Coordinates of C-alpha atoms in Angstrom, one line a residue:
Chain M
M22 CA 109.0 162.8 116.9
S23 CA 110.9 160.1 115.1
K24 CA 113.9 158.2 116.0
L25 CA 115.5 157.2 112.8
I26 CA 118.6 155.3 113.5
N27 CA 120.7 152.8 111.5
C28 CA 121.3 149.3 112.6
V29 CA 124.4 149.7 114.7
P30 CA 125.8 146.3 115.8
P31 CA 126.7 145.6 119.4
E32 CA 130.4 145.7 120.3
N33 CA 130.7 142.4 122.0
I34 CA 128.5 139.8 120.5
E35 CA 130.1 137.1 122.7
E36 CA 128.1 138.5 125.6
Y37 CA 124.9 137.3 124.0
K38 CA 123.9 133.8 125.1
N39 CA 120.9 131.5 125.2
V40 CA 117.8 131.0 123.0
M41 CA 114.8 133.2 123.8
V42 CA 111.3 132.3 122.7
Y43 CA 108.3 134.6 122.8
V44 CA 105.3 132.6 124.1
E45 CA 101.9 133.5 122.8
H46 CA 98.9 131.9 124.6
R47 CA 95.1 131.8 124.5
N48 CA 92.6 130.8 127.2
G49 CA 95.3 129.5 129.5
S50 CA 97.4 127.4 127.0
I51 CA 100.3 128.1 124.7
V52 CA 99.4 128.4 121.0
R53 CA 100.8 125.7 118.7
G54 CA 103.2 128.0 116.9
S55 CA 104.9 128.9 120.1
L56 CA 105.2 125.2 121.1
E57 CA 106.9 124.6 117.8
M58 CA 109.4 127.4 118.7
I59 CA 110.1 126.0 122.2
G60 CA 110.8 122.6 120.6
R61 CA 113.1 124.1 118.0
A62 CA 114.8 126.4 120.7
R63 CA 115.5 123.2 122.8
V64 CA 117.3 121.5 119.9
I65 CA 119.3 124.6 119.1
A66 CA 120.2 125.3 122.8
D67 CA 121.3 121.7 123.3
K68 CA 123.7 122.0 120.4
V69 CA 125.5 124.9 121.9
N70 CA 125.0 124.0 125.5
E71 CA 122.8 127.0 126.3
K72 CA 119.4 127.6 128.0
V73 CA 115.9 128.1 126.6
I74 CA 114.4 131.3 128.0
C75 CA 110.7 131.8 127.4
V76 CA 109.1 135.3 127.7
S77 CA 105.4 135.9 127.9
L78 CA 102.9 138.6 128.9
G79 CA 99.4 138.1 130.2
D80 CA 97.1 138.4 133.2
N81 CA 97.6 134.9 134.6
L82 CA 100.9 133.3 133.6
S83 CA 101.5 130.5 136.1
P84 CA 99.8 127.8 134.0
I85 CA 101.7 129.1 130.9
A86 CA 105.0 128.8 132.7
E87 CA 104.2 125.3 133.8
E88 CA 103.3 124.3 130.3
A89 CA 106.4 125.9 128.8
G90 CA 108.5 123.9 131.3
T91 CA 107.1 120.6 130.3
Y92 CA 107.9 121.4 126.6
G93 CA 111.5 122.3 127.2
C94 CA 111.8 125.8 128.7
D95 CA 114.6 126.3 131.3
I96 CA 113.8 129.8 132.5
F97 CA 110.4 131.5 132.2
L98 CA 110.2 135.2 132.4
G99 CA 106.7 136.7 132.7
A100 CA 105.2 140.2 133.1
E101 CA 101.7 140.0 134.6
S102 CA 99.1 142.8 134.5
P103 CA 95.3 142.8 134.2
E104 CA 95.9 145.1 131.2
H105 CA 98.1 142.4 129.6
R106 CA 95.0 140.3 129.1
Y107 CA 94.9 141.5 125.5
F108 CA 97.8 142.1 123.2
R109 CA 98.7 145.7 122.4
S110 CA 101.7 146.2 120.1
I111 CA 103.6 149.0 121.9
P112 CA 103.5 148.0 125.6
Y113 CA 104.2 144.4 124.6
A114 CA 107.1 145.4 122.4
H115 CA 108.5 147.6 125.1
K116 CA 108.4 144.8 127.8
I117 CA 109.9 142.1 125.6
T118 CA 112.7 144.6 124.6
D119 CA 113.4 145.1 128.4
F120 CA 113.8 141.4 128.8
I121 CA 116.1 141.2 125.8
E122 CA 118.3 144.1 127.1
K123 CA 118.5 142.4 130.5
Y124 CA 119.1 138.8 129.4
K125 CA 120.9 139.4 126.1
P126 CA 119.9 136.3 124.2
N127 CA 121.9 135.2 121.2
I128 CA 118.8 134.0 119.4
L129 CA 115.1 135.1 119.6
L130 CA 112.4 132.9 118.1
I131 CA 108.9 134.2 117.5
S132 CA 106.2 132.2 115.8
G133 CA 104.9 134.2 112.8
T134 CA 101.3 134.3 113.9
R135 CA 99.5 137.6 113.4
E136 CA 100.4 138.6 116.9
G137 CA 104.0 137.4 116.3
R138 CA 104.4 139.4 113.1
D139 CA 102.8 142.4 114.6
L140 CA 105.4 142.3 117.4
V141 CA 108.6 141.0 115.9
S142 CA 109.7 143.9 113.7
R143 CA 108.9 146.5 116.4
I144 CA 111.2 144.6 118.8
A145 CA 113.9 144.2 116.2
V146 CA 113.9 147.9 115.3
R147 CA 114.0 148.8 119.1
V148 CA 117.0 146.5 119.8
R149 CA 118.6 147.2 116.4
T150 CA 118.8 143.8 114.9
G151 CA 117.6 142.0 111.8
V152 CA 114.7 139.6 111.4
A153 CA 114.8 136.4 109.3
A154 CA 111.1 136.5 108.4
D155 CA 108.7 133.7 107.7
C156 CA 111.3 130.9 108.1
V157 CA 110.6 127.2 107.6
E158 CA 114.0 125.7 108.7
L159 CA 116.2 126.7 111.6
D160 CA 119.6 125.4 112.6
V161 CA 122.7 126.6 114.4
E162 CA 126.3 126.6 113.4
P163 CA 127.8 125.6 116.8
K164 CA 131.2 127.2 116.6
Q165 CA 130.1 130.8 116.0
R166 CA 126.6 130.1 117.4
L167 CA 125.4 131.5 114.1
L168 CA 121.7 130.9 113.4
I169 CA 121.0 129.5 109.9
S170 CA 117.5 130.3 108.9
W171 CA 115.8 129.4 105.6
R172 CA 112.9 131.2 104.2
P173 CA 110.9 130.5 101.0
A174 CA 111.0 133.3 98.4
F175 CA 109.2 134.1 95.2
G176 CA 106.1 132.1 96.0
D177 CA 108.3 129.3 97.5
K178 CA 110.1 128.6 94.2
T179 CA 113.4 129.0 96.0
I180 CA 114.6 128.9 99.6
N181 CA 116.9 131.6 100.8
Q182 CA 119.4 131.2 103.6
I183 CA 119.2 134.2 105.9
L184 CA 122.1 135.1 108.2
C185 CA 122.5 137.9 110.7
R186 CA 126.2 137.9 111.5
K187 CA 126.8 141.1 113.4
H188 CA 123.6 141.9 115.2
R189 CA 122.1 140.3 118.3
P190 CA 119.8 138.7 119.1
Q191 CA 119.5 136.8 115.8
T192 CA 115.8 137.1 115.4
V193 CA 113.4 134.9 113.5
S194 CA 109.7 134.8 112.8
S195 CA 108.8 131.3 111.8
R196 CA 106.0 130.1 109.6
P197 CA 103.5 128.4 111.8
G198 CA 103.1 124.7 111.0
S199 CA 106.8 124.3 109.9
Y200 CA 107.7 122.1 112.9
P201 CA 106.1 119.4 114.9
V202 CA 105.0 120.1 118.5
P203 CA 107.7 118.7 120.8
E204 CA 107.2 115.8 123.3
K205 CA 105.9 116.8 126.7
I206 CA 108.0 115.8 129.7
P207 CA 105.9 116.2 132.8
G208 CA 107.7 117.4 135.9
R209 CA 110.6 118.8 133.9
K210 CA 112.4 121.5 135.9
C211 CA 111.9 125.1 134.9
E212 CA 112.8 128.3 136.8
V213 CA 109.8 130.7 136.9
R214 CA 110.2 134.4 137.3
I215 CA 106.9 136.3 137.0
E216 CA 106.8 140.0 137.9
K217 CA 103.7 142.1 138.4
V218 CA 103.8 145.2 136.2
K219 CA 101.6 148.3 135.8
L220 CA 100.7 149.4 132.3
D221 CA 101.3 153.1 131.6
E222 CA 98.0 155.0 131.3
K223 CA 99.0 156.3 127.9
Y224 CA 98.9 152.8 126.3
L225 CA 95.2 152.4 127.2
K226 CA 94.3 155.1 124.6
H227 CA 94.7 152.1 122.3
R228 CA 91.2 150.9 123.3
I229 CA 90.0 147.4 122.5
V230 CA 86.3 148.2 121.9
S231 CA 85.2 144.6 121.4
R232 CA 86.7 141.2 120.9
K233 CA 84.6 138.4 119.5
P234 CA 86.2 135.0 119.7
K235 CA 85.4 132.8 116.8
E236 CA 85.6 129.1 116.2
K237 CA 88.5 128.8 113.9
L238 CA 89.3 125.6 112.1
D239 CA 92.9 124.7 112.9
L240 CA 93.9 122.5 110.0
T241 CA 97.5 122.4 111.2
K242 CA 96.3 119.8 113.8
S243 CA 94.3 117.7 111.3
D244 CA 95.5 114.2 110.4
I245 CA 93.1 113.9 107.4
I246 CA 92.1 116.7 105.1
V247 CA 89.9 116.7 102.0
S248 CA 90.2 119.9 100.0
G249 CA 88.2 121.2 97.2
G250 CA 89.1 123.7 94.4
L251 CA 87.6 125.4 91.4
G252 CA 87.1 122.0 89.7
L253 CA 84.1 121.5 92.0
G254 CA 82.4 123.9 89.6
K255 CA 79.8 125.1 92.2
P256 CA 79.7 126.0 95.9
D257 CA 77.5 123.0 96.5
G258 CA 80.3 120.7 95.6
F259 CA 81.6 121.2 99.1
K260 CA 78.8 118.9 100.3
L261 CA 80.5 116.0 98.6
I262 CA 83.9 117.1 99.9
R263 CA 82.4 117.2 103.4
E264 CA 80.8 113.8 103.0
L265 CA 84.2 112.2 102.1
A266 CA 85.9 114.1 105.0
D267 CA 83.3 112.8 107.4
V268 CA 83.7 109.2 106.3
L269 CA 87.4 109.5 106.8
G270 CA 87.0 111.3 110.1
G271 CA 88.9 114.4 108.7
D272 CA 88.4 118.1 108.0
V273 CA 87.6 120.1 104.9
G274 CA 90.2 122.3 103.2
A275 CA 90.1 124.5 100.2
S276 CA 92.3 126.3 97.7
R277 CA 92.4 130.1 97.5
P278 CA 90.2 130.7 94.5
V279 CA 87.1 129.1 96.0
V280 CA 87.7 131.0 99.3
D281 CA 87.9 134.2 97.3
L282 CA 84.7 133.3 95.5
G283 CA 83.0 132.9 98.9
W284 CA 82.2 129.2 98.5
I285 CA 83.8 128.4 101.8
P286 CA 85.2 130.5 104.7
Y287 CA 88.9 131.5 104.9
D288 CA 89.7 129.3 107.8
H289 CA 89.5 126.3 105.4
Q290 CA 92.2 127.8 103.1
V291 CA 95.4 125.8 102.6
G292 CA 98.4 127.4 101.0
Q293 CA 100.7 130.3 100.9
T294 CA 98.1 132.8 102.2
G295 CA 96.2 130.2 104.2
Q296 CA 97.4 127.4 106.5
T297 CA 100.4 125.2 106.1
V298 CA 99.3 121.6 106.9
R299 CA 101.1 118.3 107.5
A300 CA 98.3 115.8 107.3
K301 CA 98.7 112.0 107.3
L302 CA 96.3 111.9 104.4
Y303 CA 95.5 114.8 102.1
V304 CA 93.0 114.6 99.3
A305 CA 93.0 117.4 96.7
A306 CA 89.8 117.4 94.6
G307 CA 89.5 119.7 91.6
I308 CA 92.6 121.5 92.5
S309 CA 95.0 122.3 89.6
G310 CA 98.2 122.3 91.7
K311 CA 99.3 125.9 91.6
I312 CA 102.4 126.5 93.7
Q313 CA 100.5 128.7 96.1
H314 CA 98.4 125.8 97.1
V315 CA 101.1 123.1 97.0
V316 CA 103.4 124.9 99.5
G317 CA 100.7 124.6 102.1
M318 CA 100.1 120.8 101.7
K319 CA 103.2 119.2 100.2
A320 CA 104.5 118.2 103.7
S321 CA 101.6 115.8 104.1
E322 CA 102.5 112.1 104.2
T323 CA 100.1 110.6 101.6
I324 CA 98.5 112.8 98.9
I325 CA 95.7 111.7 96.7
S326 CA 94.5 114.1 93.9
I327 CA 91.4 113.9 91.8
N328 CA 91.3 115.8 88.5
N329 CA 89.8 115.2 85.1
D330 CA 92.7 117.0 83.4
P331 CA 95.4 114.3 82.7
D332 CA 98.0 117.1 82.7
A333 CA 97.0 118.7 86.0
G334 CA 100.0 120.0 87.8
I335 CA 98.8 118.5 91.1
A336 CA 99.7 115.0 89.7
K337 CA 103.4 115.2 90.4
Y338 CA 102.8 116.1 94.0
S339 CA 100.5 113.1 94.5
D340 CA 101.1 109.5 95.5
Y341 CA 97.8 108.6 93.8
F342 CA 96.3 110.6 91.0
I343 CA 92.7 109.8 90.2
N344 CA 92.3 111.0 86.6
A345 CA 88.5 111.2 86.5
D346 CA 85.5 113.3 87.2
L347 CA 85.5 114.0 90.9
Y348 CA 81.7 113.7 91.0
K349 CA 82.1 110.1 89.9
A350 CA 85.2 109.3 91.9
I351 CA 84.3 110.6 95.3
P352 CA 81.0 108.6 95.7
I353 CA 83.0 105.4 94.8
M354 CA 85.6 106.3 97.4
I355 CA 82.9 107.0 100.0
D356 CA 81.2 103.6 99.4
E357 CA 84.5 101.7 99.4
I358 CA 85.7 103.3 102.6
K359 CA 82.4 102.8 104.3
K360 CA 82.4 99.1 103.5
R361 CA 85.9 98.6 105.0
K362 CA 85.4 101.0 107.9
K363 CA 82.8 98.7 109.5
G364 CA 85.6 96.1 109.9
S365 CA 83.2 93.3 109.0
G366 CA 85.9 91.5 107.0
G367 CA 85.3 93.7 104.0
A368 CA 88.7 95.2 104.1
K369 CA 90.1 92.5 101.8
K370 CA 89.5 92.4 98.1
S371 CA 86.0 93.3 97.3
S372 CA 83.8 94.4 94.4
Chain A
M20 CA 92.0 170.8 109.1
T21 CA 92.2 168.3 106.4
L22 CA 93.2 164.8 107.4
K23 CA 96.5 163.8 106.0
I24 CA 96.8 160.2 104.9
I25 CA 99.9 158.4 103.5
V26 CA 99.6 155.1 101.7
M27 CA 102.7 152.9 101.4
M28 CA 102.5 151.0 98.1
K29 CA 104.8 148.5 96.4
Q30 CA 104.9 147.4 92.8
V31 CA 105.4 143.7 92.7
P32 CA 105.9 141.2 89.9
D33 CA 102.6 139.5 89.0
A34 CA 102.8 136.3 91.0
E35 CA 101.4 134.3 88.1
E36 CA 104.2 135.3 85.8
I37 CA 107.2 134.9 88.0
F38 CA 109.8 132.3 87.0
I39 CA 113.1 131.4 88.4
D40 CA 116.2 131.0 86.3
P41 CA 117.1 127.3 87.0
V42 CA 120.9 128.0 86.8
T43 CA 121.3 131.3 88.7
Y44 CA 118.2 130.9 91.0
T45 CA 117.4 134.5 90.4
L46 CA 114.0 136.0 89.7
N47 CA 113.4 136.8 86.1
R48 CA 111.7 140.1 86.6
T49 CA 111.7 141.1 83.0
A50 CA 109.2 138.4 82.3
A51 CA 106.8 139.4 85.0
R52 CA 104.4 142.3 84.7
G53 CA 104.5 144.9 87.5
V54 CA 101.3 145.2 89.4
I55 CA 100.2 147.0 92.6
N56 CA 100.7 144.7 95.6
I57 CA 97.2 143.3 96.2
P58 CA 96.6 144.4 99.8
D59 CA 98.1 147.8 99.1
E60 CA 95.1 148.3 96.7
N61 CA 92.8 147.6 99.6
A62 CA 94.8 150.0 101.8
L63 CA 94.4 152.7 99.2
E64 CA 90.7 152.1 98.9
I65 CA 90.3 152.6 102.6
A66 CA 92.2 155.9 102.3
L67 CA 90.0 157.0 99.4
Q68 CA 86.8 156.0 101.3
I69 CA 87.9 158.2 104.2
K70 CA 88.6 161.0 101.8
D71 CA 85.1 160.6 100.3
K72 CA 83.5 160.7 103.7
V73 CA 85.4 163.3 105.7
G74 CA 87.8 164.8 103.3
A75 CA 91.5 164.0 103.3
E76 CA 94.7 164.6 101.3
V77 CA 96.1 161.2 100.2
T78 CA 99.7 160.8 99.4
V79 CA 101.0 157.5 97.9
I80 CA 104.7 156.6 98.5
S81 CA 106.5 153.8 96.9
M82 CA 110.0 152.5 97.1
G83 CA 111.2 150.8 93.9
P84 CA 112.8 151.1 90.5
P85 CA 111.8 154.0 88.1
Q86 CA 109.1 151.9 86.4
A87 CA 107.2 151.7 89.7
E88 CA 106.0 155.2 88.6
E89 CA 103.2 153.6 86.6
A90 CA 101.8 152.0 89.7
I91 CA 101.8 155.4 91.4
I92 CA 100.0 156.9 88.4
E93 CA 97.4 154.2 88.7
C94 CA 96.9 155.1 92.4
M95 CA 96.5 158.8 91.5
G96 CA 94.1 157.7 88.8
R97 CA 92.0 156.2 91.5
G98 CA 92.0 159.4 93.6
A99 CA 95.3 159.9 95.4
D100 CA 96.4 163.5 95.4
R101 CA 100.2 163.2 95.5
G102 CA 102.7 160.5 94.5
I103 CA 106.3 160.1 95.6
L104 CA 108.6 157.5 94.2
I105 CA 111.6 156.7 96.4
T106 CA 114.1 155.4 94.0
D107 CA 117.9 155.0 94.2
R108 CA 120.2 152.2 93.3
A109 CA 121.7 152.6 96.8
F110 CA 118.4 151.2 98.2
A111 CA 118.9 147.8 96.5
A112 CA 118.8 144.6 98.5
A113 CA 117.5 146.3 101.6
D114 CA 116.1 144.0 104.2
T115 CA 113.1 144.8 106.4
Y116 CA 115.2 147.0 108.7
A117 CA 116.6 149.2 106.0
T118 CA 113.4 149.3 104.1
S119 CA 111.4 150.4 107.1
L120 CA 114.0 153.0 107.9
T121 CA 113.9 154.4 104.3
L122 CA 110.1 154.6 104.3
A123 CA 110.0 156.1 107.8
A124 CA 112.5 158.8 106.6
T125 CA 110.3 159.5 103.6
I126 CA 107.2 159.9 105.9
D127 CA 109.3 162.1 108.3
K128 CA 110.2 164.3 105.4
I129 CA 106.6 164.6 104.2
G130 CA 106.0 165.9 107.7
K131 CA 102.4 166.1 109.0
Y132 CA 100.3 163.0 108.8
D133 CA 97.4 161.4 110.7
I134 CA 97.0 158.0 109.2
I135 CA 99.5 155.7 107.4
L136 CA 98.0 152.8 105.5
A137 CA 99.7 149.8 103.9
G138 CA 98.9 146.3 102.8
E139 CA 99.6 143.7 105.6
S140 CA 102.4 142.1 103.5
T141 CA 103.7 142.0 100.0
T142 CA 103.1 139.1 97.6
D143 CA 106.7 139.0 96.4
S144 CA 108.5 138.8 99.8
G145 CA 105.6 138.5 102.2
T146 CA 107.2 139.2 105.5
G147 CA 104.5 141.5 106.9
H148 CA 107.3 143.1 108.9
V149 CA 107.7 146.5 107.1
G150 CA 104.5 148.2 108.3
P151 CA 105.2 147.6 112.0
G152 CA 108.9 148.5 111.5
V153 CA 107.9 151.9 110.0
A154 CA 105.6 152.5 113.0
E155 CA 108.4 151.7 115.4
F156 CA 110.8 154.1 113.7
L157 CA 108.2 156.8 113.7
D158 CA 107.3 156.0 117.3
I159 CA 103.6 155.8 116.6
D160 CA 100.9 153.2 117.3
Q161 CA 99.8 150.5 114.9
V162 CA 96.8 148.4 114.1
T163 CA 97.5 145.3 111.9
Y164 CA 95.3 143.0 109.8
A165 CA 92.5 145.5 109.3
E166 CA 89.4 144.5 107.4
S167 CA 87.8 147.9 107.6
A168 CA 88.6 151.3 109.1
E169 CA 86.7 154.5 109.6
V170 CA 87.5 157.9 111.2
V171 CA 85.7 158.7 114.4
D172 CA 86.6 162.3 115.5
D173 CA 90.4 162.3 116.0
K174 CA 90.6 158.5 116.2
I175 CA 90.5 155.6 113.8
R176 CA 88.2 152.7 114.5
V177 CA 89.4 149.5 113.0
K178 CA 88.0 146.0 112.7
R179 CA 90.9 143.6 112.7
I180 CA 90.9 139.9 112.0
L181 CA 92.9 137.6 114.1
E182 CA 93.3 133.8 114.0
D183 CA 90.9 133.2 116.9
A184 CA 88.9 136.4 117.2
D185 CA 87.7 139.6 115.5
E186 CA 88.6 142.7 117.3
V187 CA 87.4 146.3 117.1
V188 CA 90.0 148.8 118.3
E189 CA 90.0 152.6 118.5
V190 CA 93.3 154.4 118.4
P191 CA 94.1 158.2 118.3
F192 CA 96.1 159.7 115.5
P193 CA 98.8 159.4 114.4
V194 CA 98.5 155.7 113.6
L195 CA 99.7 153.1 111.1
V196 CA 97.2 150.6 109.9
T197 CA 97.9 147.5 107.8
V198 CA 95.1 146.1 105.6
L199 CA 94.2 142.6 104.6
T200 CA 93.9 141.3 101.1
G201 CA 90.2 141.4 100.0
A202 CA 89.2 143.9 102.7
N203 CA 87.2 145.8 100.0
I204 CA 86.7 146.1 96.3
P205 CA 89.2 148.7 95.0
R206 CA 87.7 151.3 92.7
R207 CA 89.0 151.7 89.1
A208 CA 91.1 154.6 87.9
T209 CA 89.6 157.1 85.6
L210 CA 91.5 158.1 82.5
R211 CA 91.0 161.8 83.3
R212 CA 92.6 161.5 86.7
K213 CA 95.5 159.5 85.2
I214 CA 96.2 162.2 82.6
D215 CA 96.1 164.8 85.4
A216 CA 98.5 162.7 87.4
I217 CA 100.9 162.5 84.4
K218 CA 100.7 166.2 84.0
K219 CA 101.2 166.9 87.7
G220 CA 104.1 164.4 87.7
I221 CA 105.5 162.1 90.3
E222 CA 108.1 163.4 92.8
R223 CA 111.3 161.4 92.8
W224 CA 113.3 161.2 96.0
D225 CA 116.7 159.5 96.5
H226 CA 118.9 158.9 99.6
E227 CA 120.2 162.5 99.4
T228 CA 116.7 164.0 99.4
L229 CA 116.0 161.9 102.5
G230 CA 119.3 162.8 104.1
L231 CA 120.1 159.1 104.7
P232 CA 123.8 158.2 104.7
P233 CA 124.7 155.4 102.2
D234 CA 125.7 153.0 104.9
W235 CA 122.2 153.2 106.5
I236 CA 120.4 152.0 103.5
G237 CA 120.2 149.1 101.0
I238 CA 122.4 146.1 101.5
R239 CA 124.9 148.1 103.7
G240 CA 122.2 149.2 106.1
S241 CA 120.7 145.7 106.3
P242 CA 121.5 143.5 109.3
T243 CA 120.5 140.4 107.5
I244 CA 121.9 138.9 104.3
V245 CA 121.0 136.1 102.0
G246 CA 123.8 133.6 102.5
A247 CA 122.7 131.0 99.9
V248 CA 119.8 130.1 97.7
K249 CA 118.5 126.6 97.0
V250 CA 115.6 125.2 95.1
P251 CA 113.4 123.2 97.6
E252 CA 113.9 119.5 97.4
E253 CA 110.7 118.0 96.3
K254 CA 109.7 114.7 97.8
K255 CA 109.4 112.4 94.8
R256 CA 105.9 111.0 94.7
A257 CA 104.7 108.0 92.8
S258 CA 101.9 109.9 91.0
K259 CA 100.2 106.5 90.5
K260 CA 97.5 106.9 88.0
I261 CA 94.2 105.5 89.2
S262 CA 91.1 105.0 87.0
L263 CA 87.5 104.9 88.5
E264 CA 87.8 101.0 88.3
Q265 CA 91.0 101.0 90.3
I266 CA 89.6 103.1 93.2
P267 CA 88.7 100.0 95.4
E268 CA 92.2 98.7 95.0
M269 CA 93.6 102.0 96.1
I270 CA 91.3 102.1 99.1
D271 CA 92.5 98.6 100.0
E272 CA 96.1 99.8 99.9
L273 CA 95.3 102.8 102.1
F274 CA 93.7 100.4 104.7
E275 CA 96.6 98.0 104.5
K276 CA 99.1 100.7 105.1
G277 CA 97.1 102.0 108.0
I278 CA 96.6 105.4 106.4
I279 CA 92.8 104.9 106.8
K280 CA 91.8 103.0 109.9
R281 CA 88.9 100.7 110.5
E282 CA 86.4 101.6 113.2
D283 CA 87.6 98.8 115.4
G284 CA 91.1 100.2 115.1
A285 CA 92.4 97.3 113.1

């Protein structure tokens, strides 16, 4: 039984007000992507004098509501059930759709995590609206309360402005890591409405047989990242990368080819199909500078690249371009940093 | 009863060969070779593995220009039984809503199916939103980000990879599964099968075949539009060239600017 239907716009879009955020959480705290969305929703809501409404599902939502409040949420809507402990597409999409139909938000922001992307287009089809997918910039035109979303296209070679003029809510999935986490304001007022719900038996046919949590490296939180690429020449090269990262107190990143080769696990991958990072210091060693990698690291503050090819594309994205063999350059860097780290006066001109 | 599997496949420009016209900001597609979207290859491989193991009829559907036919032939060369190209100028500039609707209408017309497989996103637009959109239109369950999938009685058992956990789920048919890039190593096509596919031919369906009104599809059926296009402003970087001898100097600078901090915090 299908329900094919075109995207009929609502009659009175003036009825749609406020900015809704879908809040995803793990182990009792909100995931970074959703915090970014609450922060962005706050900015947009303030511009048009509206409220930020957070919606969330789970088995214990009070701590989530409290956290959402401190980050800028005005109204928290929750649906609590022991069966909501784990995400399931259909019941989640149904419940969020109920909230949308009841509260009629003008804008709906969802962080484009795997859960978010699983959910967002089901919701959009249900409420018959469009999605601006994978956006990296969001703003509002205050007069018409029109959301202006920007999404990279063609491997991030251009950025397209996406508008949804006639349909509501104007729905967005945002690329995680595109925004900073907002400031916390402890004790900020937030109205909390959490209802207990019972999950329809039929949804439990979608059985979660097992769930193995894994330690995942979250590079979006790292201040210092040292990444390695094909120029390492061998999987062992990551030992040297790790050594430099350790001396700097940072984490290890990688470009896609070396992840595909199995030299290092996927959670180290920076770039279009990996993580988007904004480090204070990013070191790219043996990385040629293909756009797919660059889009994931170019928002970093200071970038150092090391490459023995004088024409390497990475140079133009770098503040410092060490044009040398990385196996010679990195040991020097490690030594020089170690000397100065100790703080024994060695930080001035040496060697 | 033979299992019926539908694979949704898209032909995309080879990412390495894309270039953007600096004046019009449009994609120069003629320069780029058309290839099967990478995770769609992995989705097809899962379909063919199921076919090998328990028997199945595998249909590949693809929405795109007439030349996407070659990608369908390639899929049939690998072992798919039937190929349908959904092609019509009226489908142009469809967003995820109109695309999902068109694909769902195609699947609806095919009729009986147990499993729908697709790549988790496309390399040329990369929303990852079309698969779930199709599942919603068809009112069926979905499992996203699959690394592997196997048939167990009248259910599919899928290992899915999430940011913080690996999950195994079991879902009864009918179900839509989206597959991750690199989930498996796709088999090669055989020349004999490709020739058979060319002989058999690819079915071509347009909006009339699907019974979709023109204002439901393409740009007219799309709630979102592209308002403007810009080339991202690149932060100008100094690209200061450093030799091995100049590394100590560079490290000094990084300490002075506070980019690297001393252990005593100075």
